[in-house]
């Protein structure tokens, strides 16, 4: 005969938050063991891809985890993926280059006018 099992908490419905596994205790009894929900892997807030290097955790686990597990060691660590950070850096560099090129061009034009 199979041993009957009952939930250990108050919630008596088979919902997403009430998932259980059957586990045999050292005493030989079968009991329900509650299985927690899976967390989500953080996503890039610009392109939406998953951020590498950060585990999928529930909010409470994430809060209690050490900082090295919550973020990635770079600019915009846990918020943007590596490709978005790279494009931002390149864009900023090119904007600065454009500004300096504009100044140089203006100086050359001024020198040309002065020579005439």
PDB file of C-alpha atoms in Angstrom:
ATOM      1  CA  UNK A   1       0.000   0.000   0.000  1.00  0.00           C
ATOM      2  CA  UNK A   2       1.234   3.492  -0.863  1.00  0.00           C
ATOM      3  CA  UNK A   3       1.757   5.994   1.940  1.00  0.00           C
ATOM      4  CA  UNK A   4      -0.570   8.997   1.836  1.00  0.00           C
ATOM      5  CA  UNK A   5       0.988  12.431   1.863  1.00  0.00           C
ATOM      6  CA  UNK A   6      -0.369  15.768   3.048  1.00  0.00           C
ATOM      7  CA  UNK A   7       0.846  19.285   2.459  1.00  0.00           C
ATOM      8  CA  UNK A   8       2.895  20.714   5.335  1.00  0.00           C
ATOM      9  CA  UNK A   9       1.707  24.303   4.895  1.00  0.00           C
ATOM     10  CA  UNK A  10      -1.779  25.810   4.876  1.00  0.00           C
ATOM     11  CA  UNK A  11      -2.179  26.245   1.110  1.00  0.00           C
ATOM     12  CA  UNK A  12      -4.071  23.183  -0.124  1.00  0.00           C
ATOM     13  CA  UNK A  13      -4.169  23.845  -3.861  1.00  0.00           C
ATOM     14  CA  UNK A  14      -1.714  22.711  -6.524  1.00  0.00           C
ATOM     15  CA  UNK A  15      -0.544  26.187  -7.520  1.00  0.00           C
ATOM     16  CA  UNK A  16       2.716  27.544  -8.946  1.00  0.00           C
ATOM     17  CA  UNK A  17       3.884  28.638  -5.485  1.00  0.00           C
ATOM     18  CA  UNK A  18       2.923  25.319  -3.850  1.00  0.00           C
ATOM     19  CA  UNK A  19       5.121  22.893  -5.802  1.00  0.00           C
ATOM     20  CA  UNK A  20       6.363  19.856  -3.895  1.00  0.00           C
ATOM     21  CA  UNK A  21       8.650  16.843  -4.288  1.00  0.00           C
ATOM     22  CA  UNK A  22       8.307  13.500  -2.558  1.00  0.00           C
ATOM     23  CA  UNK A  23      11.362  12.805  -0.391  1.00  0.00           C
ATOM     24  CA  UNK A  24      12.162   9.846   1.834  1.00  0.00           C
ATOM     25  CA  UNK A  25      13.390  10.844   5.298  1.00  0.00           C
ATOM     26  CA  UNK A  26      16.124   8.972   7.200  1.00  0.00           C
ATOM     27  CA  UNK A  27      13.342   7.410   9.264  1.00  0.00           C
ATOM     28  CA  UNK A  28      11.887   5.820   6.136  1.00  0.00           C
ATOM     29  CA  UNK A  29       8.799   8.056   5.888  1.00  0.00           C
ATOM     30  CA  UNK A  30       7.765   9.799   2.686  1.00  0.00           C
ATOM     31  CA  UNK A  31       7.147  13.527   3.067  1.00  0.00           C
ATOM     32  CA  UNK A  32       6.545  16.494   0.800  1.00  0.00           C
ATOM     33  CA  UNK A  33       9.462  18.893   0.342  1.00  0.00           C
ATOM     34  CA  UNK A  34       8.564  22.316  -1.030  1.00  0.00           C
ATOM     35  CA  UNK A  35      10.318  23.423  -4.211  1.00  0.00           C
ATOM     36  CA  UNK A  36      10.873  27.170  -4.519  1.00  0.00           C
ATOM     37  CA  UNK A  37      10.163  29.091  -7.691  1.00  0.00           C
ATOM     38  CA  UNK A  38      12.953  29.632 -10.198  1.00  0.00           C
ATOM     39  CA  UNK A  39      14.341  33.139 -10.506  1.00  0.00           C
ATOM     40  CA  UNK A  40      14.887  35.040 -13.725  1.00  0.00           C
ATOM     41  CA  UNK A  41      18.260  35.937 -15.198  1.00  0.00           C
ATOM     42  CA  UNK A  42      18.637  39.737 -15.263  1.00  0.00           C
ATOM     43  CA  UNK A  43      18.280  41.271 -18.708  1.00  0.00           C
ATOM     44  CA  UNK A  44      19.972  44.213 -20.388  1.00  0.00           C
ATOM     45  CA  UNK A  45      17.772  47.299 -20.084  1.00  0.00           C
ATOM     46  CA  UNK A  46      18.789  48.472 -23.561  1.00  0.00           C
ATOM     47  CA  UNK A  47      18.620  45.443 -25.860  1.00  0.00           C
ATOM     48  CA  UNK A  48      16.914  42.856 -23.614  1.00  0.00           C
ATOM     49  CA  UNK A  49      19.504  40.071 -23.792  1.00  0.00           C
ATOM     50  CA  UNK A  50      20.430  38.079 -20.691  1.00  0.00           C
ATOM     51  CA  UNK A  51      23.414  39.447 -18.779  1.00  0.00           C
ATOM     52  CA  UNK A  52      26.229  36.898 -18.576  1.00  0.00           C
ATOM     53  CA  UNK A  53      27.795  36.206 -15.183  1.00  0.00           C
ATOM     54  CA  UNK A  54      24.718  36.706 -13.007  1.00  0.00           C
ATOM     55  CA  UNK A  55      22.700  33.734 -11.780  1.00  0.00           C
ATOM     56  CA  UNK A  56      18.941  33.471 -11.880  1.00  0.00           C
ATOM     57  CA  UNK A  57      17.727  34.253  -8.350  1.00  0.00           C
ATOM     58  CA  UNK A  58      14.551  35.175  -6.543  1.00  0.00           C
ATOM     59  CA  UNK A  59      14.441  38.760  -5.191  1.00  0.00           C
ATOM     60  CA  UNK A  60      15.160  37.730  -1.588  1.00  0.00           C
ATOM     61  CA  UNK A  61      18.075  35.516  -2.638  1.00  0.00           C
ATOM     62  CA  UNK A  62      19.419  38.368  -4.758  1.00  0.00           C
ATOM     63  CA  UNK A  63      19.191  40.761  -1.816  1.00  0.00           C
ATOM     64  CA  UNK A  64      21.059  38.372   0.487  1.00  0.00           C
ATOM     65  CA  UNK A  65      23.684  37.342  -2.091  1.00  0.00           C
ATOM     66  CA  UNK A  66      27.141  38.941  -1.935  1.00  0.00           C
ATOM     67  CA  UNK A  67      27.803  41.844  -4.303  1.00  0.00           C
ATOM     68  CA  UNK A  68      30.115  39.780  -6.508  1.00  0.00           C
ATOM     69  CA  UNK A  69      27.151  37.535  -7.420  1.00  0.00           C
ATOM     70  CA  UNK A  70      24.724  40.414  -8.010  1.00  0.00           C
ATOM     71  CA  UNK A  71      26.754  42.415 -10.532  1.00  0.00           C
ATOM     72  CA  UNK A  72      29.480  42.135 -13.134  1.00  0.00           C
ATOM     73  CA  UNK A  73      32.774  44.002 -12.683  1.00  0.00           C
ATOM     74  CA  UNK A  74      32.503  46.654 -15.396  1.00  0.00           C
ATOM     75  CA  UNK A  75      30.715  49.924 -16.086  1.00  0.00           C
ATOM     76  CA  UNK A  76      26.910  49.438 -15.979  1.00  0.00           C
ATOM     77  CA  UNK A  77      27.629  46.035 -14.345  1.00  0.00           C
ATOM     78  CA  UNK A  78      24.244  44.494 -13.668  1.00  0.00           C
ATOM     79  CA  UNK A  79      22.218  46.782 -15.923  1.00  0.00           C
ATOM     80  CA  UNK A  80      23.669  46.567 -19.443  1.00  0.00           C
ATOM     81  CA  UNK A  81      25.222  43.713 -21.420  1.00  0.00           C
ATOM     82  CA  UNK A  82      28.804  43.834 -22.681  1.00  0.00           C
ATOM     83  CA  UNK A  83      27.841  44.697 -26.263  1.00  0.00           C
ATOM     84  CA  UNK A  84      25.758  47.714 -25.239  1.00  0.00           C
ATOM     85  CA  UNK A  85      28.566  48.980 -22.966  1.00  0.00           C
ATOM     86  CA  UNK A  86      31.038  48.548 -25.839  1.00  0.00           C
ATOM     87  CA  UNK A  87      28.868  50.502 -28.272  1.00  0.00           C
ATOM     88  CA  UNK A  88      28.418  53.285 -25.693  1.00  0.00           C
ATOM     89  CA  UNK A  89      32.194  53.558 -25.222  1.00  0.00           C
ATOM     90  CA  UNK A  90      32.804  53.617 -28.991  1.00  0.00           C
ATOM     91  CA  UNK A  91      30.047  56.194 -29.520  1.00  0.00           C
ATOM     92  CA  UNK A  92      31.468  58.460 -26.794  1.00  0.00           C
ATOM     93  CA  UNK A  93      34.965  58.155 -28.299  1.00  0.00           C
ATOM     94  CA  UNK A  94      33.720  58.984 -31.808  1.00  0.00           C
ATOM     95  CA  UNK A  95      31.778  62.016 -30.556  1.00  0.00           C
ATOM     96  CA  UNK A  96      34.945  63.347 -28.897  1.00  0.00           C
ATOM     97  CA  UNK A  97      36.928  62.686 -32.080  1.00  0.00           C
ATOM     98  CA  UNK A  98      34.303  64.537 -34.099  1.00  0.00           C
ATOM     99  CA  UNK A  99      34.559  67.565 -31.790  1.00  0.00           C
ATOM    100  CA  UNK A 100      38.346  67.733 -32.120  1.00  0.00           C
ATOM    101  CA  UNK A 101      38.142  67.249 -35.902  1.00  0.00           C
ATOM    102  CA  UNK A 102      35.669  70.139 -36.126  1.00  0.00           C
ATOM    103  CA  UNK A 103      38.044  72.410 -34.172  1.00  0.00           C
ATOM    104  CA  UNK A 104      40.974  71.460 -36.391  1.00  0.00           C
ATOM    105  CA  UNK A 105      38.917  72.115 -39.536  1.00  0.00           C
ATOM    106  CA  UNK A 106      37.830  75.544 -38.242  1.00  0.00           C
ATOM    107  CA  UNK A 107      41.470  76.420 -37.470  1.00  0.00           C
ATOM    108  CA  UNK A 108      42.556  75.384 -40.972  1.00  0.00           C
ATOM    109  CA  UNK A 109      39.827  77.546 -42.528  1.00  0.00           C
ATOM    110  CA  UNK A 110      40.900  80.498 -40.376  1.00  0.00           C
ATOM    111  CA  UNK A 111      44.563  80.041 -41.430  1.00  0.00           C
ATOM    112  CA  UNK A 112      43.514  79.875 -45.103  1.00  0.00           C
ATOM    113  CA  UNK A 113      41.592  83.174 -44.811  1.00  0.00           C
ATOM    114  CA  UNK A 114      44.541  84.807 -43.018  1.00  0.00           C
ATOM    115  CA  UNK A 115      46.945  83.658 -45.772  1.00  0.00           C
ATOM    116  CA  UNK A 116      44.809  85.308 -48.483  1.00  0.00           C
TER     117      UNK A 116
END
